Amino acid sequence: MDVVKRRIGLEQEFFLVDEVGHLSDRADEFLQGCHIMAQAQGLNPNYFVPEFVKSMVEINTPPAYSGTELARVYLRNLKLALAVARQMNLRLYPLSSYPLHIIPVMRDRPNYHIQARTVGYDKFLHAGKCTGTHLHLEVPPGVIDPRVAVSYNSTSAEREELLNIYNLATACDSALIALTRACPFYEGQAIGLAAHTIRYRGSETFGWEGVYTNLQSVGGLMPYAESVEDLVEQQFARYYTWLQAMEKAGIPPHLFLEAGGSLLKSAWNPVRLNKLGTVEIRCIDSNYPSVILAVIVLLENAACRVRREKLTVRSAKETQIFELVGKCLYVPDFAYLNGGLLYTSATEGVKNAKVKAYVDSILQFAMRDAGEGANFLAKLSKYLDCYQTIEAGILQEFTPTTAQLSLDAGLRLVRECCDKLEAQVVWLDTENPLAALDIDEGLLLQQH
């Protein structure tokens, strides 16, 4: 059966550090160097962009039609960035939180000040202490309309595909948290939680203090969409919640619009609609390329199977794993997904039997007729019993004798992570990075 190929894209945030491991605020100078080198190599300089704090940068990719193609351009852009950093005596630190205490320097731009004033400056600074990776899954061209969320002119088949990819991405949320947990230290402390998830998303239910603790509809996981009408209603309800929060903070709504705000740009949720024509998945920790490539394989293959077999993704009460029945893929009901499953994924992770069963069910689903990367997913599923996240490996080596990680140990950790990033880029920079990833079983155990 012929299936229309959809593209995937990637954005990854990195901390910029000096050779000792201290944070560097030289992002503008670094990005200028990336733009110059990209132009000299005939590459698009727009894939090297600033973040809202001056010690963080974002490296993006053009849309790609396969995981191999995406991996190739991702590593190419990352290799260029590392070369520029080397020239400037800087390095890229790849993990999801900087391990020591930091006070990020925010850029002076209206849209950032609006966000900070609305959620509170202290809360908003958590976003400058965490880095994430965003994966974009393309949906039918034109089906996402930035003005009304879903185009009135789209066909029923296009709307169904959008709905199923959106719900699939939502159902994978806790698995991606559990599999990509990166740095165990936040502000010098091993908090025993997935720091990027906790400090960015937050949760009143679990007492997690983060950017969007009190604005879950804006920054937390949204429920599955039961219909396209339901999906559209979610977008407008969130938009009005954000405008109300702004007004409460004394910010006139027109300032948000003048700063580039819109219906879809009022969303900082783990899964959101993007005006680029994608479902954007934002719950992934920034991590080493080996982990990022594994996530690309997992999500691309799962989405391709839903499209290829024309499956309907539907939540079901009492369901805690992915279960395929005929043409219906049943996924965990939202109360469990965003409740007990989220909590155990952010605390115990894959060590928890229920989290392990849920993650394994997604791997098994993605492996069927998967093509490229299928062998890697099979091995990952096989080794799930002994799978160790990057976070767990670091804790084995850097167990602080006190509650606080020392400055020397923290800087050493930063330098070691930079070393590993650079080594992986060299090793994976081949014609087929996913094949190289498949060969090395040691990566499955994610040893630090």
Tab-separated table of C-alpha atoms in Angstrom:
chain	number	residue	atom	x	y	z
A	1	MET	CA	0.000	0.000	0.000
A	2	ASP	CA	1.410	3.422	-0.995
A	3	VAL	CA	1.674	5.808	1.936
A	4	VAL	CA	2.410	9.508	1.557
A	5	LYS	CA	5.765	10.209	3.135
A	6	ARG	CA	5.721	12.765	5.910
A	7	ARG	CA	8.772	14.630	7.077
A	8	ILE	CA	10.319	14.962	10.521
A	9	GLY	CA	12.429	17.733	12.010
A	10	LEU	CA	14.475	18.353	15.122
A	11	GLU	CA	15.476	21.185	17.445
A	12	GLN	CA	17.953	20.664	20.282
A	13	GLU	CA	19.032	23.148	22.922
A	14	PHE	CA	22.560	23.197	24.347
A	15	PHE	CA	24.326	25.075	27.118
A	16	LEU	CA	27.400	27.020	26.035
A	17	VAL	CA	30.382	26.584	28.399
A	18	ASP	CA	34.043	27.545	28.498
A	19	GLU	CA	36.897	25.039	28.558
A	20	VAL	CA	36.769	24.760	32.362
A	21	GLY	CA	33.025	24.051	32.297
A	22	HIS	CA	31.624	27.373	33.475
A	23	LEU	CA	28.594	28.732	31.625
A	24	SER	CA	29.400	31.267	28.912
A	25	ASP	CA	27.177	34.157	27.813
A	26	ARG	CA	28.917	34.403	24.405
A	27	ALA	CA	25.990	32.913	22.490
A	28	ASP	CA	25.670	35.835	20.048
A	29	GLU	CA	29.346	35.683	19.106
A	30	PHE	CA	29.172	31.903	18.807
A	31	LEU	CA	26.068	31.981	16.610
A	32	GLN	CA	27.629	34.605	14.359
A	33	GLY	CA	30.564	32.206	13.895
A	34	CYS	CA	28.130	29.389	13.048
A	35	HIS	CA	26.386	31.560	10.454
A	36	ILE	CA	29.673	32.502	8.790
A	37	MET	CA	30.887	28.887	8.670
A	38	ALA	CA	27.519	27.626	7.430
A	39	GLN	CA	27.491	30.130	4.565
A	40	ALA	CA	31.070	29.214	3.688
A	41	GLN	CA	30.016	25.544	3.462
A	42	GLY	CA	26.877	26.297	1.459
A	43	LEU	CA	24.596	25.445	4.391
A	44	ASN	CA	21.578	27.317	5.714
A	45	PRO	CA	22.686	29.565	8.623
A	46	ASN	CA	19.128	29.776	9.975
A	47	TYR	CA	19.464	26.423	11.740
A	48	PHE	CA	21.699	27.978	14.415
A	49	VAL	CA	19.506	30.190	16.593
A	50	PRO	CA	19.537	31.983	19.962
A	51	GLU	CA	17.536	30.964	22.989
A	52	PHE	CA	15.986	33.304	25.530
A	53	VAL	CA	19.089	33.265	27.771
A	54	LYS	CA	22.581	34.145	26.546
A	55	SER	CA	24.194	30.910	27.752
A	56	MET	CA	21.974	28.675	25.628
A	57	VAL	CA	21.761	28.005	21.886
A	58	GLU	CA	19.534	25.922	19.655
A	59	ILE	CA	20.647	23.760	16.738
A	60	ASN	CA	17.923	22.784	14.291
A	61	THR	CA	17.574	20.669	11.181
A	62	PRO	CA	15.736	21.066	7.899
A	63	PRO	CA	12.734	18.755	7.452
A	64	ALA	CA	13.790	15.218	6.451
A	65	TYR	CA	11.908	12.328	4.845
A	66	SER	CA	13.556	9.574	6.902
A	67	GLY	CA	15.253	8.962	10.219
A	68	THR	CA	18.571	8.348	8.446
A	69	GLU	CA	18.331	11.623	6.551
A	70	LEU	CA	17.391	13.504	9.720
A	71	ALA	CA	20.246	11.905	11.669
A	72	ARG	CA	22.686	12.862	8.932
A	73	VAL	CA	21.764	16.561	8.823
A	74	TYR	CA	21.485	16.730	12.623
A	75	LEU	CA	25.031	15.436	13.017
A	76	ARG	CA	26.287	17.671	10.199
A	77	ASN	CA	24.938	20.807	11.896
A	78	LEU	CA	26.178	19.647	15.283
A	79	LYS	CA	29.641	18.979	13.839
A	80	LEU	CA	29.762	22.529	12.459
A	81	ALA	CA	28.717	24.002	15.810
A	82	LEU	CA	31.410	22.025	17.632
A	83	ALA	CA	34.041	23.264	15.160
A	84	VAL	CA	33.042	26.896	15.771
A	85	ALA	CA	33.052	26.344	19.535
A	86	ARG	CA	36.565	24.881	19.309
A	87	GLN	CA	37.806	27.986	17.490
A	88	MET	CA	36.419	30.152	20.292
A	89	ASN	CA	37.673	27.974	23.179
A	90	LEU	CA	34.065	27.099	23.971
A	91	ARG	CA	32.206	23.809	24.211
A	92	LEU	CA	28.625	22.551	23.973
A	93	TYR	CA	27.212	20.862	27.065
A	94	PRO	CA	24.434	18.516	25.875
A	95	LEU	CA	22.468	17.405	28.941
A	96	SER	CA	19.102	18.679	30.140
A	97	SER	CA	20.240	20.714	33.137
A	98	TYR	CA	23.488	22.408	34.070
A	99	PRO	CA	24.594	20.590	37.248
A	100	LEU	CA	25.672	23.629	39.305
A	101	HIS	CA	23.945	26.774	40.554
A	102	ILE	CA	23.428	29.366	37.812
A	103	ILE	CA	21.713	32.721	37.310
A	104	PRO	CA	20.803	32.890	33.606
A	105	VAL	CA	20.997	36.229	31.776
A	106	MET	CA	17.738	36.758	29.900
A	107	ARG	CA	17.607	38.500	26.539
A	108	ASP	CA	15.866	41.883	26.478
A	109	ARG	CA	12.994	41.063	24.124
A	110	PRO	CA	9.295	41.900	24.646
A	111	ASN	CA	7.998	38.331	24.165
A	112	TYR	CA	10.326	36.989	26.880
A	113	HIS	CA	9.408	39.773	29.312
A	114	ILE	CA	5.706	39.106	28.711
A	115	GLN	CA	6.159	35.424	29.541
A	116	ALA	CA	8.285	36.207	32.592
A	117	ARG	CA	5.842	38.786	33.968
A	118	THR	CA	2.882	36.459	33.397
A	119	VAL	CA	4.266	33.365	35.126
A	120	GLY	CA	6.616	35.234	37.491
A	121	TYR	CA	10.310	35.964	36.895
A	122	ASP	CA	11.545	33.421	39.453
A	123	LYS	CA	9.466	30.661	37.888
A	124	PHE	CA	10.386	31.677	34.350
A	125	LEU	CA	14.125	31.432	35.067
A	126	HIS	CA	13.694	27.657	35.457
A	127	ALA	CA	13.339	27.603	31.665
A	128	GLY	CA	16.832	29.087	31.398
A	129	LYS	CA	18.259	26.300	33.557
A	130	CYS	CA	16.872	23.392	31.486
A	131	THR	CA	17.360	22.328	27.890
A	132	GLY	CA	15.062	20.178	25.798
A	133	THR	CA	14.815	18.512	22.409
A	134	HIS	CA	11.796	19.038	20.174
A	135	LEU	CA	10.790	16.576	17.476
A	136	HIS	CA	8.382	17.617	14.723
A	137	LEU	CA	6.087	15.108	13.028
A	138	GLU	CA	4.647	16.498	9.812
A	139	VAL	CA	0.923	16.273	9.164
A	140	PRO	CA	-0.924	16.861	5.852
A	141	PRO	CA	0.029	20.238	4.327
A	142	GLY	CA	-2.443	22.979	5.184
A	143	VAL	CA	-4.417	21.010	7.771
A	144	ILE	CA	-3.031	23.193	10.587
A	145	ASP	CA	-4.240	26.784	10.263
A	146	PRO	CA	-2.502	29.233	12.664
A	147	ARG	CA	-5.666	31.349	12.895
A	148	VAL	CA	-8.235	28.647	13.691
A	149	ALA	CA	-6.030	25.622	14.599
A	150	VAL	CA	-7.501	23.220	12.017
A	151	SER	CA	-8.240	24.351	8.472
A	152	TYR	CA	-11.891	24.471	7.392
A	153	ASN	CA	-10.746	23.461	3.903
A	154	SER	CA	-9.003	20.257	4.996
A	155	THR	CA	-10.452	16.863	4.126
A	156	SER	CA	-11.787	14.384	6.660
A	157	ALA	CA	-8.824	12.080	5.963
A	158	GLU	CA	-6.360	14.911	6.639
A	159	ARG	CA	-8.100	15.823	9.875
A	160	GLU	CA	-8.141	12.189	11.002
A	161	GLU	CA	-4.400	11.879	10.393
A	162	LEU	CA	-3.748	15.038	12.407
A	163	LEU	CA	-5.916	13.757	15.265
A	164	ASN	CA	-4.221	10.355	15.378
A	165	ILE	CA	-0.677	11.740	15.248
A	166	TYR	CA	-1.548	14.259	17.972
A	167	ASN	CA	-2.985	11.556	20.220
A	168	LEU	CA	-0.075	9.203	19.499
A	169	ALA	CA	2.405	11.898	20.517
A	170	THR	CA	0.400	12.564	23.684
A	171	ALA	CA	0.353	8.858	24.557
A	172	CYS	CA	4.166	8.655	24.262
A	173	ASP	CA	4.798	11.498	26.735
A	174	SER	CA	5.805	9.531	29.831
A	175	ALA	CA	7.855	7.033	27.802
A	176	LEU	CA	9.967	9.837	26.384
A	177	ILE	CA	10.456	11.285	29.858
A	178	ALA	CA	11.565	7.919	31.244
A	179	LEU	CA	13.888	7.017	28.345
A	180	THR	CA	15.659	10.363	27.928
A	181	ARG	CA	16.298	11.395	31.544
A	182	ALA	CA	19.701	13.033	31.336
A	183	CYS	CA	21.261	15.059	34.166
A	184	PRO	CA	20.358	14.114	37.776
A	185	PHE	CA	21.653	17.417	39.202
A	186	TYR	CA	19.757	20.683	39.324
A	187	GLU	CA	21.266	23.689	41.061
A	188	GLY	CA	23.916	21.357	42.484
A	189	GLN	CA	21.482	18.886	44.032
A	190	ALA	CA	20.452	15.368	43.032
A	191	ILE	CA	16.703	15.845	43.385
A	192	GLY	CA	15.734	12.281	42.430
A	193	LEU	CA	13.373	13.577	39.761
A	194	ALA	CA	13.459	14.206	36.019
A	195	ALA	CA	14.638	17.802	36.480
A	196	HIS	CA	13.732	19.156	33.045
A	197	THR	CA	10.174	17.808	33.343
A	198	ILE	CA	9.695	19.006	36.905
A	199	ARG	CA	11.174	22.480	36.563
A	200	TYR	CA	9.695	23.301	33.180
A	201	ARG	CA	6.263	21.674	33.288
A	202	GLY	CA	5.642	21.757	37.024
A	203	SER	CA	2.595	20.256	38.712
A	204	GLU	CA	0.297	21.444	41.484
A	205	THR	CA	-0.883	17.856	41.973
A	206	PHE	CA	2.598	16.528	42.754
A	207	GLY	CA	4.017	19.719	44.279
A	208	TRP	CA	6.531	20.236	41.476
A	209	GLU	CA	7.595	23.872	41.335
A	210	GLY	CA	8.147	24.776	37.690
A	211	VAL	CA	7.482	27.417	35.059
A	212	TYR	CA	3.895	26.309	34.392
A	213	THR	CA	2.890	24.855	37.750
A	214	ASN	CA	-0.116	27.175	37.961
A	215	LEU	CA	-0.839	27.253	34.222
A	216	GLN	CA	-1.080	23.610	33.243
A	217	SER	CA	-3.315	24.245	30.235
A	218	VAL	CA	-0.534	26.436	28.845
A	219	GLY	CA	2.515	24.329	29.746
A	220	GLY	CA	1.307	20.933	30.943
A	221	LEU	CA	0.180	17.920	28.939
A	222	MET	CA	-3.222	18.490	27.353
A	223	PRO	CA	-5.809	15.667	27.241
A	224	TYR	CA	-6.308	13.513	24.185
A	225	ALA	CA	-8.521	15.093	21.548
A	226	GLU	CA	-11.630	12.969	21.058
A	227	SER	CA	-12.485	14.781	17.834
A	228	VAL	CA	-11.149	17.564	15.644
A	229	GLU	CA	-13.707	19.899	17.224
A	230	ASP	CA	-12.316	18.924	20.624
A	231	LEU	CA	-8.768	19.677	19.427
A	232	VAL	CA	-9.804	23.116	18.187
A	233	GLU	CA	-11.635	23.890	21.435
A	234	GLN	CA	-8.483	22.978	23.389
A	235	GLN	CA	-6.441	25.493	21.414
A	236	PHE	CA	-8.866	28.362	22.004
A	237	ALA	CA	-9.426	27.491	25.677
A	238	ARG	CA	-5.665	27.536	26.269
A	239	TYR	CA	-5.302	30.812	24.356
A	240	TYR	CA	-7.939	32.538	26.481
A	241	THR	CA	-6.405	31.116	29.659
A	242	TRP	CA	-3.084	32.697	28.656
A	243	LEU	CA	-4.706	36.065	27.863
A	244	GLN	CA	-6.475	36.005	31.240
A	245	ALA	CA	-3.205	35.218	33.014
A	246	MET	CA	-1.581	38.156	31.227
A	247	GLU	CA	-4.374	40.503	32.224
A	248	LYS	CA	-4.059	39.315	35.823
A	249	ALA	CA	-0.369	40.242	35.640
A	250	GLY	CA	-1.303	43.684	34.321
A	251	ILE	CA	-0.245	43.076	30.710
A	252	PRO	CA	-2.603	44.312	27.957
A	253	PRO	CA	-3.310	41.511	25.442
A	254	HIS	CA	-2.292	43.686	22.474
A	255	LEU	CA	1.330	43.604	23.698
A	256	PHE	CA	1.350	39.816	23.259
A	257	LEU	CA	0.078	40.123	19.686
A	258	GLU	CA	2.524	42.912	18.873
A	259	ALA	CA	5.371	40.711	20.125
A	260	GLY	CA	4.409	37.948	17.679
A	261	GLY	CA	1.946	36.077	19.877
A	262	SER	CA	-0.959	34.157	18.397
A	263	LEU	CA	-3.363	31.284	18.984
A	264	LEU	CA	-0.707	28.585	18.515
A	265	LYS	CA	2.129	30.611	20.034
A	266	SER	CA	0.337	30.692	23.382
A	267	ALA	CA	1.245	27.006	23.788
A	268	TRP	CA	4.311	25.709	25.591
A	269	ASN	CA	2.807	22.266	26.144
A	270	PRO	CA	4.756	18.974	25.855
A	271	VAL	CA	2.720	18.263	22.696
A	272	ARG	CA	1.439	21.134	20.585
A	273	LEU	CA	0.339	22.126	17.088
A	274	ASN	CA	2.964	24.134	15.234
A	275	LYS	CA	2.220	26.585	12.435
A	276	LEU	CA	4.980	24.871	10.422
A	277	GLY	CA	2.446	22.094	9.832
A	278	THR	CA	3.685	19.688	12.475
A	279	VAL	CA	2.777	18.085	15.759
A	280	GLU	CA	5.656	19.226	17.946
A	281	ILE	CA	6.834	16.954	20.776
A	282	ARG	CA	8.650	18.965	23.454
A	283	CYS	CA	8.991	16.617	26.453
A	284	ILE	CA	12.374	15.101	25.463
A	285	ASP	CA	15.439	15.940	27.555
A	286	SER	CA	18.429	17.335	25.730
A	287	ASN	CA	20.854	14.451	25.633
A	288	TYR	CA	23.664	12.755	23.729
A	289	PRO	CA	23.185	12.031	20.016
A	290	SER	CA	22.860	8.295	20.709
A	291	VAL	CA	19.736	8.929	22.786
A	292	ILE	CA	18.316	11.524	20.405
A	293	LEU	CA	18.729	9.183	17.425
A	294	ALA	CA	16.976	6.389	19.345
A	295	VAL	CA	14.016	8.713	19.966
A	296	ILE	CA	13.924	9.658	16.279
A	297	VAL	CA	13.719	5.977	15.328
A	298	LEU	CA	11.024	5.254	17.911
A	299	LEU	CA	8.716	8.142	17.075
A	300	GLU	CA	9.179	8.025	13.314
A	301	ASN	CA	8.397	4.319	13.157
A	302	ALA	CA	5.404	4.584	15.484
A	303	ALA	CA	3.929	7.460	13.465
A	304	CYS	CA	4.603	5.681	10.160
A	305	ARG	CA	2.778	2.585	11.365
A	306	VAL	CA	-0.268	4.593	12.431
A	307	ARG	CA	-0.393	6.203	8.982
A	308	ARG	CA	0.438	3.049	6.997
A	309	GLU	CA	-2.175	0.879	8.683
A	310	LYS	CA	-4.684	3.745	9.026
A	311	LEU	CA	-5.023	3.130	12.739
A	312	THR	CA	-7.264	5.076	15.080
A	313	VAL	CA	-5.473	6.099	18.294
A	314	ARG	CA	-7.934	5.995	21.171
A	315	SER	CA	-7.593	6.053	24.947
A	316	ALA	CA	-9.370	3.437	27.037
A	317	LYS	CA	-10.093	3.286	30.763
A	318	GLU	CA	-8.035	0.799	32.711
A	319	THR	CA	-5.537	0.629	29.806
A	320	GLN	CA	-1.962	1.199	30.950
A	321	ILE	CA	0.003	0.181	27.831
A	322	PHE	CA	-0.296	0.324	24.045
A	323	GLU	CA	-2.693	-2.379	22.817
A	324	LEU	CA	-3.585	-2.917	19.154
A	325	VAL	CA	-7.046	-4.405	18.536
A	326	GLY	CA	-7.966	-4.556	14.872
A	327	LYS	CA	-7.605	-1.056	13.458
A	328	CYS	CA	-7.674	0.611	16.859
A	329	LEU	CA	-4.565	1.390	18.884
A	330	TYR	CA	-5.663	1.684	22.495
A	331	VAL	CA	-3.412	3.854	24.681
A	332	PRO	CA	-3.403	4.673	28.424
A	333	ASP	CA	-6.326	6.777	29.559
A	334	PHE	CA	-5.381	10.379	30.252
A	335	ALA	CA	-6.019	10.345	34.004
A	336	TYR	CA	-3.426	7.585	34.359
A	337	LEU	CA	-1.068	8.973	31.704
A	338	ASN	CA	-0.875	12.414	33.299
A	339	GLY	CA	-1.215	11.077	36.839
A	340	GLY	CA	0.389	7.923	38.190
A	341	LEU	CA	2.334	7.153	35.022
A	342	LEU	CA	3.793	10.669	34.769
A	343	TYR	CA	4.758	10.584	38.452
A	344	THR	CA	6.524	7.219	38.300
A	345	SER	CA	8.242	8.108	35.004
A	346	ALA	CA	9.612	11.293	36.573
A	347	THR	CA	10.645	9.568	39.817
A	348	GLU	CA	11.491	5.873	39.398
A	349	GLY	CA	11.581	5.833	35.599
A	350	VAL	CA	12.033	2.493	33.798
A	351	LYS	CA	12.921	0.788	37.090
A	352	ASN	CA	9.195	0.864	37.835
A	353	ALA	CA	7.442	-2.260	36.490
A	354	LYS	CA	4.437	-0.356	35.138
A	355	VAL	CA	6.624	2.217	33.384
A	356	LYS	CA	8.742	-0.587	31.924
A	357	ALA	CA	5.673	-2.436	30.600
A	358	TYR	CA	4.315	0.783	29.060
A	359	VAL	CA	7.643	1.699	27.397
A	360	ASP	CA	8.109	-1.849	26.148
A	361	SER	CA	4.625	-1.856	24.585
A	362	ILE	CA	5.529	1.280	22.590
A	363	LEU	CA	8.798	-0.282	21.433
A	364	GLN	CA	6.974	-3.432	20.356
A	365	PHE	CA	4.408	-1.394	18.451
A	366	ALA	CA	7.075	0.674	16.663
A	367	MET	CA	9.098	-2.402	15.624
A	368	ARG	CA	6.440	-3.967	13.367
A	369	ASP	CA	7.559	-3.648	9.716
A	370	ALA	CA	9.645	-0.723	10.882
A	371	GLY	CA	12.427	-0.765	8.302
A	372	GLU	CA	15.420	1.333	9.301
A	373	GLY	CA	16.182	1.290	12.980
A	374	ALA	CA	14.033	-1.794	13.636
A	375	ASN	CA	17.019	-3.828	14.827
A	376	PHE	CA	17.966	-1.107	17.256
A	377	LEU	CA	14.439	-0.963	18.697
A	378	ALA	CA	14.414	-4.753	19.060
A	379	LYS	CA	17.673	-4.651	21.001
A	380	LEU	CA	16.441	-1.788	23.157
A	381	SER	CA	13.313	-3.775	23.996
A	382	LYS	CA	15.390	-6.865	24.764
A	383	TYR	CA	17.691	-4.935	27.082
A	384	LEU	CA	14.938	-2.980	28.823
A	385	ASP	CA	15.455	-4.984	32.024
A	386	CYS	CA	18.982	-3.625	32.363
A	387	TYR	CA	18.444	-0.331	30.542
A	388	GLN	CA	20.157	2.505	32.355
A	389	THR	CA	19.431	6.110	31.544
A	390	ILE	CA	22.211	8.660	31.208
A	391	GLU	CA	20.971	10.111	34.495
A	392	ALA	CA	21.430	6.826	36.382
A	393	GLY	CA	24.911	6.300	34.937
A	394	ILE	CA	26.017	9.753	36.073
A	395	LEU	CA	24.734	9.146	39.596
A	396	GLN	CA	26.882	6.033	39.883
A	397	GLU	CA	29.998	8.081	39.176
A	398	PHE	CA	29.071	11.385	40.807
A	399	THR	CA	27.407	10.477	44.079
A	400	PRO	CA	27.924	13.544	46.280
A	401	THR	CA	29.046	12.917	49.842
A	402	THR	CA	26.851	15.839	50.919
A	403	ALA	CA	23.524	17.119	49.648
A	404	GLN	CA	25.363	19.525	47.354
A	405	LEU	CA	27.549	18.661	44.352
A	406	SER	CA	30.923	20.344	44.783
A	407	LEU	CA	32.129	22.944	42.277
A	408	ASP	CA	35.065	20.789	41.179
A	409	ALA	CA	32.910	17.691	40.704
A	410	GLY	CA	30.267	19.666	38.821
A	411	LEU	CA	32.790	21.194	36.445
A	412	ARG	CA	34.394	17.798	35.882
A	413	LEU	CA	30.980	16.364	35.034
A	414	VAL	CA	30.380	19.166	32.523
A	415	ARG	CA	33.744	18.560	30.835
A	416	GLU	CA	33.174	14.791	30.663
A	417	CYS	CA	29.753	15.312	29.062
A	418	CYS	CA	31.277	17.686	26.503
A	419	ASP	CA	33.951	15.050	25.760
A	420	LYS	CA	31.325	12.372	25.212
A	421	LEU	CA	29.230	14.595	22.958
A	422	GLU	CA	32.236	15.334	20.744
A	423	ALA	CA	33.282	11.668	20.633
A	424	GLN	CA	29.779	10.523	19.647
A	425	VAL	CA	29.528	13.068	16.835
A	426	VAL	CA	32.825	11.827	15.386
A	427	TRP	CA	31.788	8.174	15.699
A	428	LEU	CA	28.235	8.587	14.362
A	429	ASP	CA	29.151	10.952	11.518
A	430	THR	CA	28.786	8.329	8.779
A	431	GLU	CA	26.603	7.883	5.697
A	432	ASN	CA	24.142	5.874	7.819
A	433	PRO	CA	24.256	7.035	11.473
A	434	LEU	CA	21.363	4.757	12.472
A	435	ALA	CA	23.314	1.713	11.277
A	436	ALA	CA	26.295	2.846	13.351
A	437	LEU	CA	24.002	3.250	16.336
A	438	ASP	CA	22.636	-0.256	15.775
A	439	ILE	CA	26.097	-1.833	15.815
A	440	ASP	CA	27.133	-0.712	19.288
A	441	GLU	CA	25.163	-2.613	21.918
A	442	GLY	CA	26.969	-0.705	24.649
A	443	LEU	CA	24.851	2.322	23.848
A	444	LEU	CA	21.730	0.402	24.783
A	445	LEU	CA	22.860	0.358	28.379
A	446	GLN	CA	23.582	4.078	28.243
A	447	GLN	CA	26.686	3.883	30.399
A	448	HIS	CA	28.098	7.277	31.272
